[in-house]
CSV table of C-alpha atoms and ligand atoms in Angstrom, one decimal:
chain,number,residue,atom,x,y,z
A,1,UNK,CA,-0.4,0.1,-0.2
A,2,UNK,CA,1.3,3.4,-1.3
A,3,UNK,CA,1.0,7.1,1.1
A,4,UNK,CA,2.2,9.7,-0.2
A,5,UNK,CA,2.0,12.5,3.0
A,6,UNK,CA,1.8,16.0,1.8
A,7,UNK,CA,3.3,17.8,5.2
A,8,UNK,CA,5.3,21.6,6.0
A,9,UNK,CA,6.8,19.1,8.7
A,10,UNK,CA,8.5,16.4,7.3
A,11,UNK,CA,11.1,15.6,10.1
A,12,UNK,CA,7.8,14.8,12.5
A,13,UNK,CA,7.6,11.0,10.8
A,14,UNK,CA,11.1,10.6,10.5
A,15,UNK,CA,10.4,8.9,14.7
A,16,UNK,CA,6.9,6.6,14.4
A,17,UNK,CA,7.8,5.3,10.8
A,18,UNK,CA,11.5,3.9,12.2
A,19,UNK,CA,10.0,1.8,14.5
A,20,UNK,CA,8.4,-1.9,14.9
A,21,UNK,CA,6.0,-3.4,13.0
A,22,UNK,CA,5.8,0.5,10.8
A,23,UNK,CA,9.3,0.1,9.5
A,24,UNK,CA,10.1,-3.7,9.3
A,25,UNK,CA,6.7,-3.7,7.0
A,26,UNK,CA,8.5,-0.8,5.5
A,27,UNK,CA,11.8,-3.2,4.4
A,28,UNK,CA,9.6,-5.9,3.3
A,29,UNK,CA,8.1,-3.6,0.6
A,30,UNK,CA,4.3,-4.0,2.0
A,31,UNK,CA,4.4,-0.5,2.4
A,32,UNK,CA,6.1,2.4,0.3
A,33,UNK,CA,5.3,5.8,2.5
A,34,UNK,CA,6.6,8.7,1.3
A,35,UNK,CA,6.9,11.9,2.4
A,36,UNK,CA,6.6,15.4,0.3
A,37,UNK,CA,7.4,19.0,1.5
A,38,UNK,CA,5.2,21.7,0.6
A,39,UNK,CA,7.6,24.2,1.3
A,40,UNK,CA,9.2,22.2,-1.9
A,41,UNK,CA,6.3,23.7,-3.8
A,42,UNK,CA,6.0,27.5,-3.4
A,43,UNK,CA,7.8,29.1,-5.9
A,44,UNK,CA,8.4,33.3,-4.5
A,45,UNK,CA,11.9,33.7,-2.8
A,46,UNK,CA,11.7,32.7,0.7
A,47,UNK,CA,9.2,30.0,-0.5
A,48,UNK,CA,5.7,31.5,1.4
A,49,UNK,CA,3.2,28.6,2.3
A,50,UNK,CA,1.1,30.4,4.4
A,51,UNK,CA,-0.6,34.2,4.4
A,52,UNK,CA,-3.0,36.6,6.2
A,53,UNK,CA,-7.3,35.4,6.6
A,54,UNK,CA,-9.2,36.9,3.6
A,55,UNK,CA,-11.8,39.0,5.7
A,56,UNK,CA,-9.7,39.3,8.0
A,57,UNK,CA,-9.3,37.2,11.8
A,58,UNK,CA,-6.5,35.5,14.0
A,59,UNK,CA,-3.6,33.3,12.8
A,60,UNK,CA,-2.5,32.1,9.0
A,61,UNK,CA,-4.3,30.1,6.5
A,62,UNK,CA,-2.6,27.8,3.8
A,63,UNK,CA,-1.9,28.8,0.7
A,64,UNK,CA,-3.6,26.9,-2.2
A,65,UNK,CA,-0.9,27.6,-4.8
A,66,UNK,CA,2.2,25.5,-3.4
A,67,UNK,CA,-0.2,22.8,-2.1
A,68,UNK,CA,-2.2,22.2,-5.6
A,69,UNK,CA,1.7,22.5,-6.6
A,70,UNK,CA,2.4,19.2,-4.5
A,71,UNK,CA,-1.0,18.1,-4.9
A,72,UNK,CA,-0.7,17.7,-8.5
A,73,UNK,CA,2.7,16.4,-8.9
A,74,UNK,CA,2.2,13.5,-6.5
A,75,UNK,CA,-1.5,12.5,-8.0
A,76,UNK,CA,0.3,12.3,-11.6
A,77,UNK,CA,2.9,9.5,-9.1
A,78,UNK,CA,-0.8,8.0,-8.1
A,79,UNK,CA,-3.5,8.0,-10.2
A,80,UNK,CA,-5.9,5.6,-8.8
A,81,UNK,CA,-4.9,7.7,-5.1
A,82,UNK,CA,-7.9,8.3,-2.2
A,83,UNK,CA,-6.7,12.3,-1.8
A,84,UNK,CA,-7.5,13.0,2.9
A,85,UNK,CA,-7.4,16.0,4.2
A,86,UNK,CA,-7.4,15.7,8.4
A,87,UNK,CA,-9.4,18.1,10.1
A,88,UNK,CA,-11.4,18.2,13.2
A,89,UNK,CA,-14.7,18.6,11.2
A,90,UNK,CA,-14.4,15.5,8.8
A,91,UNK,CA,-15.6,12.4,8.9
A,92,UNK,CA,-15.4,10.3,12.1
A,93,UNK,CA,-12.3,7.9,11.8
A,94,UNK,CA,-13.1,4.5,13.2
A,95,UNK,CA,-11.9,1.6,12.3
A,96,UNK,CA,-14.9,0.8,10.7
A,97,UNK,CA,-12.7,4.0,8.4
A,98,UNK,CA,-9.8,2.0,8.9
A,99,UNK,CA,-10.5,-1.2,7.0
A,100,UNK,CA,-12.7,1.1,3.5
A,101,UNK,CA,-9.1,2.8,2.9
A,102,UNK,CA,-7.0,-0.5,3.9
A,103,UNK,CA,-8.4,-2.1,0.8
A,104,UNK,CA,-7.1,1.4,-1.7
A,105,UNK,CA,-4.0,1.4,-3.6
A,106,UNK,CA,-2.8,4.3,-2.0
A,107,UNK,CA,-3.6,7.2,0.1
A,108,UNK,CA,-2.4,10.8,-0.7
A,109,UNK,CA,-2.3,12.5,2.4
A,110,UNK,CA,-3.1,17.0,3.3
A,111,UNK,CA,-1.7,17.6,6.8
A,112,UNK,CA,-2.8,20.8,7.3
A,113,UNK,CA,-1.5,23.9,9.6
A,114,UNK,CA,-2.1,27.3,11.3
A,115,UNK,CA,-5.6,28.4,11.2
A,116,UNK,CA,-6.2,25.5,8.3
A,117,UNK,CA,-5.8,25.1,4.4
A,118,UNK,CA,-6.9,27.4,1.4
A,119,UNK,CA,-10.9,26.2,1.0
A,120,UNK,CA,-10.3,26.0,-2.9
A,121,UNK,CA,-8.0,23.0,-2.2
A,122,UNK,CA,-11.7,21.3,-1.3
A,123,UNK,CA,-12.8,22.7,-3.7
A,124,UNK,CA,-10.1,22.2,-6.2
A,125,UNK,CA,-9.5,18.6,-5.4
A,126,UNK,CA,-11.7,15.1,-5.0
A,127,UNK,CA,-10.8,15.2,-0.9
A,128,UNK,CA,-12.5,12.7,2.0
A,129,UNK,CA,-11.5,14.6,4.8
A,130,UNK,CA,-11.1,12.5,7.7
A,131,UNK,CA,-11.3,13.4,11.9
A,132,UNK,CA,-10.0,12.0,14.7
A,133,UNK,CA,-12.5,13.5,16.9
A,134,UNK,CA,-13.7,17.1,18.5
A,135,UNK,CA,-10.2,18.2,19.5
A,136,UNK,CA,-7.5,20.9,17.6
A,137,UNK,CA,-3.7,19.5,16.9
A,138,UNK,CA,-1.1,22.2,16.2
A,139,UNK,CA,-1.8,20.8,12.2
A,140,UNK,CA,-2.6,17.7,10.5
A,141,UNK,CA,0.8,15.5,10.8
A,142,UNK,CA,0.4,13.3,14.1
A,143,UNK,CA,-3.3,12.6,13.0
A,144,UNK,CA,-2.1,11.8,9.4
A,145,UNK,CA,0.5,9.6,11.2
A,146,UNK,CA,-2.4,7.3,13.4
A,147,UNK,CA,-4.5,6.8,9.8
A,148,UNK,CA,-1.6,5.5,8.4
A,149,UNK,CA,-0.6,3.3,11.7
A,150,UNK,CA,-4.3,1.8,11.9
A,151,UNK,CA,-4.8,1.5,7.8
A,152,UNK,CA,-1.1,0.1,7.9
A,153,UNK,CA,-2.0,-3.5,10.2
A,154,UNK,CA,-5.3,-3.6,8.8
A,155,UNK,CA,-3.1,-4.2,5.5
A,156,UNK,CA,-2.2,-8.3,4.5
A,157,UNK,CA,1.0,-9.2,5.9
A,158,UNK,CA,2.0,-5.8,8.4
A,159,UNK,CA,1.2,-8.0,11.3
A,160,UNK,CA,3.0,-11.0,11.2
A,161,UNK,CA,0.9,-14.4,11.7
A,162,UNK,CA,2.0,-13.8,15.6
A,163,UNK,CA,-0.1,-10.4,15.7
A,164,UNK,CA,-3.2,-10.8,13.7
A,165,UNK,CA,-5.7,-8.0,13.6
A,166,UNK,CA,-8.4,-9.7,13.7
A,167,UNK,CA,-9.3,-10.8,17.1
A,168,UNK,CA,-8.6,-7.3,17.8
A,169,UNK,CA,-11.3,-4.6,19.5
A,170,UNK,CA,-13.9,-3.7,17.6
A,171,UNK,CA,-13.7,-6.9,15.8
A,172,UNK,CA,-16.8,-7.5,17.3
A,173,UNK,CA,-17.8,-4.4,18.1
A,174,UNK,CA,-16.8,-4.8,21.9
A,175,UNK,CA,-13.8,-3.4,23.9
A,176,UNK,CA,-11.3,-6.5,24.5
A,177,UNK,CA,-10.9,-8.5,27.4
A,178,UNK,CA,-8.3,-7.9,30.5
A,179,UNK,CA,-5.0,-10.2,29.5
A,180,UNK,CA,-2.6,-11.3,31.9
A,181,UNK,CA,1.1,-12.3,31.8
A,182,UNK,CA,3.1,-14.2,34.0
A,183,UNK,CA,3.8,-13.8,37.1
A,184,UNK,CA,1.0,-15.7,38.7
A,185,UNK,CA,0.8,-13.0,41.2
A,186,UNK,CA,3.1,-9.3,41.5
A,187,UNK,CA,2.6,-7.4,44.5
A,188,UNK,CA,-0.7,-9.3,45.8
A,189,UNK,CA,-2.3,-9.0,42.5
A,190,UNK,CA,-3.5,-12.4,41.2
A,191,UNK,CA,-4.2,-13.4,37.7
A,192,UNK,CA,-8.1,-14.7,37.8
A,193,UNK,CA,-7.7,-18.4,38.4
A,194,UNK,CA,-10.1,-19.3,35.5
A,195,UNK,CA,-7.1,-18.6,33.0
A,196,UNK,CA,-5.0,-20.9,34.8
A,197,UNK,CA,-7.2,-23.2,34.5
A,198,UNK,CA,-6.6,-24.5,31.0
A,199,UNK,CA,-11.2,-25.3,30.7
A,200,UNK,CA,-11.0,-22.9,27.6
A,201,UNK,CA,-14.3,-23.2,27.1
A,202,UNK,CA,-14.5,-21.8,30.1
A,203,UNK,CA,-12.0,-19.3,29.0
A,204,UNK,CA,-13.8,-18.2,26.8
A,205,UNK,CA,-16.4,-17.1,28.0
A,206,UNK,CA,-15.2,-14.9,31.4
A,207,UNK,CA,-13.7,-13.0,28.2
A,208,UNK,CA,-16.6,-12.6,26.5
A,209,UNK,CA,-18.3,-11.9,29.9
A,210,UNK,CA,-15.3,-9.5,30.4
A,211,UNK,CA,-16.2,-7.6,27.4
A,212,UNK,CA,-19.4,-7.6,27.5
A,213,UNK,CA,-19.0,-5.9,31.5
A,214,UNK,CA,-16.4,-3.5,30.7
A,215,UNK,CA,-18.4,-2.2,27.0
A,216,UNK,CA,-21.4,-1.8,28.9
A,217,UNK,CA,-19.3,0.4,32.0
A,218,UNK,CA,-17.3,2.5,29.3
A,219,UNK,CA,-18.5,3.0,26.1
A,220,UNK,CA,-22.2,1.9,26.1
A,221,UNK,CA,-22.7,3.3,22.9
A,222,UNK,CA,-21.2,0.6,21.4
A,223,UNK,CA,-24.1,-2.3,22.1
A,224,UNK,CA,-26.0,-0.8,19.6
A,225,UNK,CA,-24.0,-1.9,16.7
A,226,UNK,CA,-21.8,-4.6,18.8
A,227,UNK,CA,-22.8,-8.7,17.1
A,228,UNK,CA,-23.7,-10.1,19.9
A,229,UNK,CA,-25.0,-14.0,20.1
A,230,UNK,CA,-28.5,-14.9,22.6
A,231,UNK,CA,-26.0,-15.6,25.7
A,232,UNK,CA,-24.1,-12.2,25.1
A,233,UNK,CA,-28.1,-10.6,25.7
A,234,UNK,CA,-28.8,-12.8,28.1
A,235,UNK,CA,-25.9,-12.2,30.4
A,236,UNK,CA,-26.3,-8.0,29.7
A,237,UNK,CA,-30.0,-8.4,31.0
A,238,UNK,CA,-28.2,-9.9,34.1
A,239,UNK,CA,-25.9,-7.2,34.6
A,240,UNK,CA,-28.4,-4.4,33.6
A,241,UNK,CA,-30.9,-6.3,36.2
A,242,UNK,CA,-31.6,-4.3,39.1
A,243,UNK,CA,-31.2,-1.0,37.4
A,244,UNK,CA,-33.9,1.3,36.0
A,245,UNK,CA,-32.5,2.1,32.4
B,1,JAH,C1,-5.3,21.5,13.0
B,1,JAH,C2,-4.8,21.7,10.3
B,1,JAH,N1,-9.4,15.6,14.5
B,1,JAH,C3,-7.9,15.5,15.1
B,1,JAH,C4,-7.4,17.1,13.9
B,1,JAH,C5,-6.7,16.7,12.9
B,1,JAH,C6,-6.2,18.3,12.0
B,1,JAH,C7,-5.9,18.8,13.3
B,1,JAH,N2,-6.6,19.3,14.7
B,1,JAH,C8,-7.3,17.3,14.8
B,1,JAH,C9,-5.7,20.6,12.0
B,1,JAH,C10,-4.6,22.8,12.9
B,1,JAH,C11,-4.3,23.1,11.2
B,1,JAH,C12,-5.4,20.3,11.2
């Protein structure tokens, strides 16, 4: 899968893509991550990438010309790629969208800066706006890294056979059950007996119940679209019994 990232701060990406799973996937040729410095597409003497907003107001706006030149260049190299702009006003990014994007041939991710990018970028290019949540960053770079990470791990072969994406949180729309490893007791805190029992049916049942409990407690909104069995629904009914809501 090909990722092309358009940014004024390419050096921000040095760390996250040079470690662990993403690094290995790039080395193995499964991922091709390219960084494009938007400033290199500014043609004026000072390589200006921002300017004052028409109509006045606080802060600066990312100029359209350097960004458009950069998009033109990258689109010519990647005609099939989908163009994404990270912004708080975009479509909420979730596991379903990560899965959808992982089937694309390539992604061109535009990282905004300042108060935002000149609106004409959205007008002139087919741009999908994506948001990581209702908060404001100093720029889209960190959001782009999150998107690359979440999408890349869904590309076949990126996770080893040890780590499979299938059994993760959200694969069935529930939060993950608690995990433990050795020692069986630490500072008086014990690993639940059932996990040491070797009874795999009981272990699976306990884990499912834990997932349901946690989801009900922390993210009850997820239960509406989770894939639940008759037994799950019975268990949830038991959990909520005695409550009035
Ligand atoms: C901030 C351009 N939803 C996360 C997110 C994504 C992008 C930005 N902020 C938050 C952002 C400033 C300029 C983009």
